[in-house]
PDB file of C-alpha atoms in Angstrom:
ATOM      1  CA  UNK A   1     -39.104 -29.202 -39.425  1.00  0.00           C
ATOM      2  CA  UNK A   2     -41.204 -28.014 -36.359  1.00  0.00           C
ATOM      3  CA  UNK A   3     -41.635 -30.583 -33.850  1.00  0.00           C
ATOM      4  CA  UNK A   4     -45.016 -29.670 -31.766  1.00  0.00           C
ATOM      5  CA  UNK A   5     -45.267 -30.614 -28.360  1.00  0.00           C
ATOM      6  CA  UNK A   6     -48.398 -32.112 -26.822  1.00  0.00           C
ATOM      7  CA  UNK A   7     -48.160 -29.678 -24.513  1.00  0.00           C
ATOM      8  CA  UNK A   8     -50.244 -26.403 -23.356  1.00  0.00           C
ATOM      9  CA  UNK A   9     -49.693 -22.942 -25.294  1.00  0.00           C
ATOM     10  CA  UNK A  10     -48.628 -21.015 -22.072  1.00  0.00           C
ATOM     11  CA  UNK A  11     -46.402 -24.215 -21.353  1.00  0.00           C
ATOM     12  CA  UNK A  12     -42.875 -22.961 -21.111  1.00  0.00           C
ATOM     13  CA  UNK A  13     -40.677 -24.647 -23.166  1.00  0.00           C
ATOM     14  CA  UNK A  14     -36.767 -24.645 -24.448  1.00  0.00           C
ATOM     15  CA  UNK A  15     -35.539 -25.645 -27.541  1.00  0.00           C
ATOM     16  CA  UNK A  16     -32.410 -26.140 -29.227  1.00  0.00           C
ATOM     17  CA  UNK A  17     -31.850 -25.946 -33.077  1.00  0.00           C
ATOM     18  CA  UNK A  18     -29.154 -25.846 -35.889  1.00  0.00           C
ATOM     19  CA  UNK A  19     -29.202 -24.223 -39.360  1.00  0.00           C
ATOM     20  CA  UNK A  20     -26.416 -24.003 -41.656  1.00  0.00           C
ATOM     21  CA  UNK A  21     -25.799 -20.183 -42.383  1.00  0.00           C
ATOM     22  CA  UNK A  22     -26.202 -18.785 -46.108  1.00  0.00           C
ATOM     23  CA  UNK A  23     -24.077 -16.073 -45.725  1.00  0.00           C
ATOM     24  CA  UNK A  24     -20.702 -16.581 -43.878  1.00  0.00           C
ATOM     25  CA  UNK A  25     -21.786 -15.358 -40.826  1.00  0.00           C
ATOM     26  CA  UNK A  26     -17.701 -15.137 -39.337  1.00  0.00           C
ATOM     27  CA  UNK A  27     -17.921 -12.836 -36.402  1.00  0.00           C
ATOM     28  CA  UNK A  28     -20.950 -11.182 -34.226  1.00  0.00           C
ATOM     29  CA  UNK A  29     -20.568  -8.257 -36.406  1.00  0.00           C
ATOM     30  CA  UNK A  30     -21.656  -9.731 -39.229  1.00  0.00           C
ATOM     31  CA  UNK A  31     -24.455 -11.430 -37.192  1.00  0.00           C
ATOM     32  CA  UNK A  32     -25.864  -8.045 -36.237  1.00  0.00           C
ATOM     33  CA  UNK A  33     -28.819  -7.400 -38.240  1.00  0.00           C
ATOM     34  CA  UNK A  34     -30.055 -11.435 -37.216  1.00  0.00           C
ATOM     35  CA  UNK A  35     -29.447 -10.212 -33.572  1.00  0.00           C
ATOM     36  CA  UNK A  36     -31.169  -6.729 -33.929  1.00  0.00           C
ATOM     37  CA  UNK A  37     -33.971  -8.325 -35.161  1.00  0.00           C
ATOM     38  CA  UNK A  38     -34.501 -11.521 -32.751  1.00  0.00           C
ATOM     39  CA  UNK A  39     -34.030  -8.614 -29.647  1.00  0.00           C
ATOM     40  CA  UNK A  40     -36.625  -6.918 -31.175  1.00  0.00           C
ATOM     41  CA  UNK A  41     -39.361 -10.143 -31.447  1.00  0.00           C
ATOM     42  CA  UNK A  42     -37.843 -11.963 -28.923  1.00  0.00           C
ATOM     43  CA  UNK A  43     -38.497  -8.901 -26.379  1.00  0.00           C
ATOM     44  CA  UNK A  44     -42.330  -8.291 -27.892  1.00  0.00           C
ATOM     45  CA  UNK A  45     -42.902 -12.436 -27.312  1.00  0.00           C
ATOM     46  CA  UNK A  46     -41.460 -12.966 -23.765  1.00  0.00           C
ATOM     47  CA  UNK A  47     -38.646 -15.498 -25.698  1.00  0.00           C
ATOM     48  CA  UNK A  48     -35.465 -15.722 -24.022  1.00  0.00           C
ATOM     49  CA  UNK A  49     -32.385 -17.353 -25.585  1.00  0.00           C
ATOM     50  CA  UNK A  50     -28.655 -17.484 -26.987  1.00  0.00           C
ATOM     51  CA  UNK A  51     -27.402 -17.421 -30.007  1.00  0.00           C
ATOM     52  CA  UNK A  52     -24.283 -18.306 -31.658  1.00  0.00           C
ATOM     53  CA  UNK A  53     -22.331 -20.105 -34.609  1.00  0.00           C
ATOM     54  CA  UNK A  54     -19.553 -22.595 -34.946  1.00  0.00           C
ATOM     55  CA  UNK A  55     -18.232 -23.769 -38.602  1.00  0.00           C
ATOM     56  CA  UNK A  56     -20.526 -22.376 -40.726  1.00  0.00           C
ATOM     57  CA  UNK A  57     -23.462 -23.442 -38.539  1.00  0.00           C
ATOM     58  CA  UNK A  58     -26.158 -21.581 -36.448  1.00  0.00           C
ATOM     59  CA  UNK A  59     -26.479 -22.770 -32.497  1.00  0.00           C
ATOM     60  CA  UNK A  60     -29.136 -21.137 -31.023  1.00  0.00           C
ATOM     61  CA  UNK A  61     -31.238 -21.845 -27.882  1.00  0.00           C
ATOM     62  CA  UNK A  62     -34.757 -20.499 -26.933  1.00  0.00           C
ATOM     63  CA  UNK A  63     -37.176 -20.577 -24.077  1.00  0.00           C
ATOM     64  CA  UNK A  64     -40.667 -19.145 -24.218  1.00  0.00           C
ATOM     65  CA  UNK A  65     -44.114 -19.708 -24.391  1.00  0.00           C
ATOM     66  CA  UNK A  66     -45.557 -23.296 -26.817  1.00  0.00           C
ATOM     67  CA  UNK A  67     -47.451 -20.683 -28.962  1.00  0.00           C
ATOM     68  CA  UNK A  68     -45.055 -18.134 -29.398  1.00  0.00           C
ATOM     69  CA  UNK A  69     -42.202 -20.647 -29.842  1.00  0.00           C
ATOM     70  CA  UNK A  70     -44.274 -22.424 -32.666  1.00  0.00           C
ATOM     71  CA  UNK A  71     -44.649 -19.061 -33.985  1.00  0.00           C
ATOM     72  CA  UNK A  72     -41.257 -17.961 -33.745  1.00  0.00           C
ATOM     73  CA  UNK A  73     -39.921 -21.062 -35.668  1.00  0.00           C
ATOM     74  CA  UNK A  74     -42.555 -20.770 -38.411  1.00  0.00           C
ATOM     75  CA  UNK A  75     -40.968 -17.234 -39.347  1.00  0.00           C
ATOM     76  CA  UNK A  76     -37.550 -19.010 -38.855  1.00  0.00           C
ATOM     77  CA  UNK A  77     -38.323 -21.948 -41.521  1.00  0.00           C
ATOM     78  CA  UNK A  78     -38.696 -18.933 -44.008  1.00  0.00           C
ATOM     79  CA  UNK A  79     -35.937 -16.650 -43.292  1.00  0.00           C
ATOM     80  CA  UNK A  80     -33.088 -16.635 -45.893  1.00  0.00           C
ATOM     81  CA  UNK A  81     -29.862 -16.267 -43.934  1.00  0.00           C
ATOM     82  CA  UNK A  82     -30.261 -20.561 -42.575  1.00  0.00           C
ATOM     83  CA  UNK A  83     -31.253 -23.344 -43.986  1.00  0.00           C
ATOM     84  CA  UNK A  84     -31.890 -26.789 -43.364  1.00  0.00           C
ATOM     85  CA  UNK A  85     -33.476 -25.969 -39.603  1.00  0.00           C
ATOM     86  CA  UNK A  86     -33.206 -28.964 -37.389  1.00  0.00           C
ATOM     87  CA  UNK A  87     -34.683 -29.069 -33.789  1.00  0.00           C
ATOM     88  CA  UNK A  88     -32.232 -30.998 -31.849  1.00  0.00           C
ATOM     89  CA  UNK A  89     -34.333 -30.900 -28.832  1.00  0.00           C
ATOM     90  CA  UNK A  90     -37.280 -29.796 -27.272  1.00  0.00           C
ATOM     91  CA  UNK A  91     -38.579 -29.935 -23.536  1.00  0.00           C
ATOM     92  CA  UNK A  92     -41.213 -28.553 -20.636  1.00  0.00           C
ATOM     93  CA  UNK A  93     -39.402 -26.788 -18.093  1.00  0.00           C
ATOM     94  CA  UNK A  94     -39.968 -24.895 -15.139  1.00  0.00           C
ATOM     95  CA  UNK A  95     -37.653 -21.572 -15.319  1.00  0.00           C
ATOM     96  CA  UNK A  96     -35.624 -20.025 -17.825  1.00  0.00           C
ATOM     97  CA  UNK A  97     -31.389 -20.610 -18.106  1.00  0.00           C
ATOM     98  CA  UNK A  98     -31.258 -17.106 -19.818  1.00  0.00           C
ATOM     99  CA  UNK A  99     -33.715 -15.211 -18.021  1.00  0.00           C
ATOM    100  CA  UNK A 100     -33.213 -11.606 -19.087  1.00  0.00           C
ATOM    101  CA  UNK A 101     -31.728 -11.627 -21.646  1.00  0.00           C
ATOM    102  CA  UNK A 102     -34.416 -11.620 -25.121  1.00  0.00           C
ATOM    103  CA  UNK A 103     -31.201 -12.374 -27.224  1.00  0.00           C
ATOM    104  CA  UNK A 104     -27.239 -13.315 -26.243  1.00  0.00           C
ATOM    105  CA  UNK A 105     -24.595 -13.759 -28.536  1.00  0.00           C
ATOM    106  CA  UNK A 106     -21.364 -14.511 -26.583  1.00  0.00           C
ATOM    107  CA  UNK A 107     -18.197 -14.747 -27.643  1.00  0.00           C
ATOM    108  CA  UNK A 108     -16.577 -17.937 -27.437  1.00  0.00           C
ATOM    109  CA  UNK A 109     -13.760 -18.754 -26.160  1.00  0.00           C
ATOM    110  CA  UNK A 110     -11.295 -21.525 -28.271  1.00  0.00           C
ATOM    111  CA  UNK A 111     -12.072 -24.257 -25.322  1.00  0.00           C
ATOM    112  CA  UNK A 112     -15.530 -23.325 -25.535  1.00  0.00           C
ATOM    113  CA  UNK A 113     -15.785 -23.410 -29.549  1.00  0.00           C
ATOM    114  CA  UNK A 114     -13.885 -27.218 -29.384  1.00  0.00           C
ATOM    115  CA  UNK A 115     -16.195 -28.343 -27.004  1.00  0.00           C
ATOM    116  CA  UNK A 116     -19.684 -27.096 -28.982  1.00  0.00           C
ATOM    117  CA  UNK A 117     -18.111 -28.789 -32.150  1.00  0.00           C
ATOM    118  CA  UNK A 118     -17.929 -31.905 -30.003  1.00  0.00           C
ATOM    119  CA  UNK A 119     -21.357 -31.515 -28.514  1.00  0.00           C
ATOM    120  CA  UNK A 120     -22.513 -31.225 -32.116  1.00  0.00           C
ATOM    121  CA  UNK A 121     -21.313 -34.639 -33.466  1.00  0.00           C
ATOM    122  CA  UNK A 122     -23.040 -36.227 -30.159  1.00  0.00           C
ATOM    123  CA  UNK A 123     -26.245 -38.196 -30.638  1.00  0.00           C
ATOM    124  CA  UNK A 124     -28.224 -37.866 -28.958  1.00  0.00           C
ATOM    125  CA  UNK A 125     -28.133 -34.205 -28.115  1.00  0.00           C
ATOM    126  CA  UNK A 126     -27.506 -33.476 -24.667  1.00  0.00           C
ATOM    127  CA  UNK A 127     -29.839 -30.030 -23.882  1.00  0.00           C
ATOM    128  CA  UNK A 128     -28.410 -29.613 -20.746  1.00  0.00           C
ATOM    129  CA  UNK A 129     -24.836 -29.443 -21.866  1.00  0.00           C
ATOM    130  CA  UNK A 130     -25.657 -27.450 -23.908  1.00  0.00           C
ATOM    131  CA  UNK A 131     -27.215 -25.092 -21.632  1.00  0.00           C
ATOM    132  CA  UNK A 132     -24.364 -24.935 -19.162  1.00  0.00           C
ATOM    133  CA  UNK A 133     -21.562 -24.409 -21.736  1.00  0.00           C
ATOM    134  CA  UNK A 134     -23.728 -21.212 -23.586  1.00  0.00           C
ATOM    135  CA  UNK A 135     -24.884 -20.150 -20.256  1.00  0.00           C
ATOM    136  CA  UNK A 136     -20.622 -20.367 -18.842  1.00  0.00           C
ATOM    137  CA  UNK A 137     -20.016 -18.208 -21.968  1.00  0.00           C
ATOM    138  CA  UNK A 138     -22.468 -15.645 -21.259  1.00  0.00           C
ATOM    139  CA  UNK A 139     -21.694 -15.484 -17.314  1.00  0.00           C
ATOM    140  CA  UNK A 140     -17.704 -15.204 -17.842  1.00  0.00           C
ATOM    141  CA  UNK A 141     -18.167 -12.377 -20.368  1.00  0.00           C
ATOM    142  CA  UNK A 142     -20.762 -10.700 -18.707  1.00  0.00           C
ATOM    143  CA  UNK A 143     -18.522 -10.481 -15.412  1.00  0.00           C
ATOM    144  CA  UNK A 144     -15.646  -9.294 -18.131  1.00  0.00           C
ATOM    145  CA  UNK A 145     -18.153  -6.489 -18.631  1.00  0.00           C
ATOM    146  CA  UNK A 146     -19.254  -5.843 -15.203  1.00  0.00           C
ATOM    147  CA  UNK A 147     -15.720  -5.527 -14.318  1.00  0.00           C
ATOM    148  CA  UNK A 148     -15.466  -2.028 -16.376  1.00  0.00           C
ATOM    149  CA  UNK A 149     -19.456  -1.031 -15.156  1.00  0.00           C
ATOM    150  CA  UNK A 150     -21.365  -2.185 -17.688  1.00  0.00           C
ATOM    151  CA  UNK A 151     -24.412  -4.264 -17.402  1.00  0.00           C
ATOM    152  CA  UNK A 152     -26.361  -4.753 -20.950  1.00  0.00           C
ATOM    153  CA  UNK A 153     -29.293  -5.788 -19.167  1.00  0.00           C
ATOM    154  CA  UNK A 154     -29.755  -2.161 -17.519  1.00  0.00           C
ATOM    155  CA  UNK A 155     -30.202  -0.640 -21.058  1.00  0.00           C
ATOM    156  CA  UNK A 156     -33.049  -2.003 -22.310  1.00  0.00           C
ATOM    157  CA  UNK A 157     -35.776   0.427 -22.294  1.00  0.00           C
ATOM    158  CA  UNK A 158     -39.072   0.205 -20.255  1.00  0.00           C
ATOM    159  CA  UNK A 159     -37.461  -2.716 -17.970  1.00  0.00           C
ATOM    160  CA  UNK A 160     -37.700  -4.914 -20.665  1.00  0.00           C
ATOM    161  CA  UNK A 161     -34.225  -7.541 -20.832  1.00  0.00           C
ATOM    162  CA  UNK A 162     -31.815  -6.825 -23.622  1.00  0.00           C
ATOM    163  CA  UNK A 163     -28.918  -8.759 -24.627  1.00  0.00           C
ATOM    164  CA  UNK A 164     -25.580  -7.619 -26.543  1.00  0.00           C
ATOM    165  CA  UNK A 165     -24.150  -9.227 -29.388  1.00  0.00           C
ATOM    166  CA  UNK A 166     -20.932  -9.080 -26.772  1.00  0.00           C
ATOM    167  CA  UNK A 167     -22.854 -10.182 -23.720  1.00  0.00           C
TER     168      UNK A 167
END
C-alpha cells in the first residue's frame, strides 16, 4: 500500500491517493467527521492537503514532511470509512500547492467533477493536473467567500491554517 521514498524524513513531499468510500460519503456534510478529524492531525503534523470524492471514490492530496506522511498513511491503511488505498503518485517538491490550508474540501463544480472522473481513468496519473484542477476549485470558491468577508484561513486559532469543508 505505502510506497516509501528513498528520500530524507524532513524531505517535503506530495502525494496523491484513492480509496473507495465504505459509507456513501454523497455531500461534504456527510464527510464532516473525516474532515474534522484530518484538520485536527493534519494541523498538529504540518500536512497540508485537499480532499474530495467523485463516484463513490476518495481523491485526496497531501504535502508534508517523509515521516509524518508515512505516518499519516499508516493510520489511513486502518481507518474504516476507505478501502483499497492506492498511492497514485508520490514526489519531492520544493513548496506546498495548498499552503495554509491543513485540510480543503471544495465543492466541485459539474465541469470540474467530469474532468477528475477523466483524470481518474488516465494512466499514468498526471500529479500536476491534478494539482491545478483541486487547487482552481479551492481558489474560485474561496474568492466566492471572500466576496461576502469571509476568509476560513483567519479562524484557525493560534495562527495555525484551517480549511472549511466549503473552502
Amino acid at each position: 500500500m505505502a510506497i516509501s521514498l528513498k528520500t530524507s524524513p524532513d524531505a517535503l513531499e506530495q502525494l496523491i491517493y484513492v480509496s473507495i468510500d465504505t459509507r456513501e460519503v454523497t455531500n461534504p456534510i456527510r464527510a464532516a467527521d473525516i474532515l474534522a478529524e484530518a484538520r485536527r492531525n493534519n494541523a498538529r503534523d504540518d500536512i497540508t492537503g485537499v480532499l474530495t470524492f467523485t463516484g463513490g471514490r476518495f481523491v485526496q492530496i497531501l504535502e508534508g514532511r517523509n515521516d509524518r506522511l508515512e505516518d499519516l498513511l499508516a493510520r489511513l491503511a486502518v481507518d474504516h470509512r476507505h478501502r483499497d488505498l492506492n498511492i497514485l503518485e508520490r514526489r519531492t517538491i520544493t513548496h506546498r500547492d495548498f499552503q495554509g490550508w491543513d485540510m480543503v474540501s471544495p465543492r466541485l463544480a459539474r465541469s470540474q467533477i467530469d474532468r477528475l472522473n477523466i483524470l481518474l481513468n488516465q494512466t499514468p496519473t498526471d500529479l500536476d493536473a491534478y494539482v491545478d484542477l483541486l487547487a482552481e476549485a479551492v481558489h474560485r470558491q474561496a474568492n466566492a467567500l471572500a466576496e461576502y468577508g469571509y476568509d476560513p484561513r483567519e479562524d484557525a486559532p493560534d495562527g495555525q491554517s484551517a480549511g472549511s469543508p466549503t473552502a
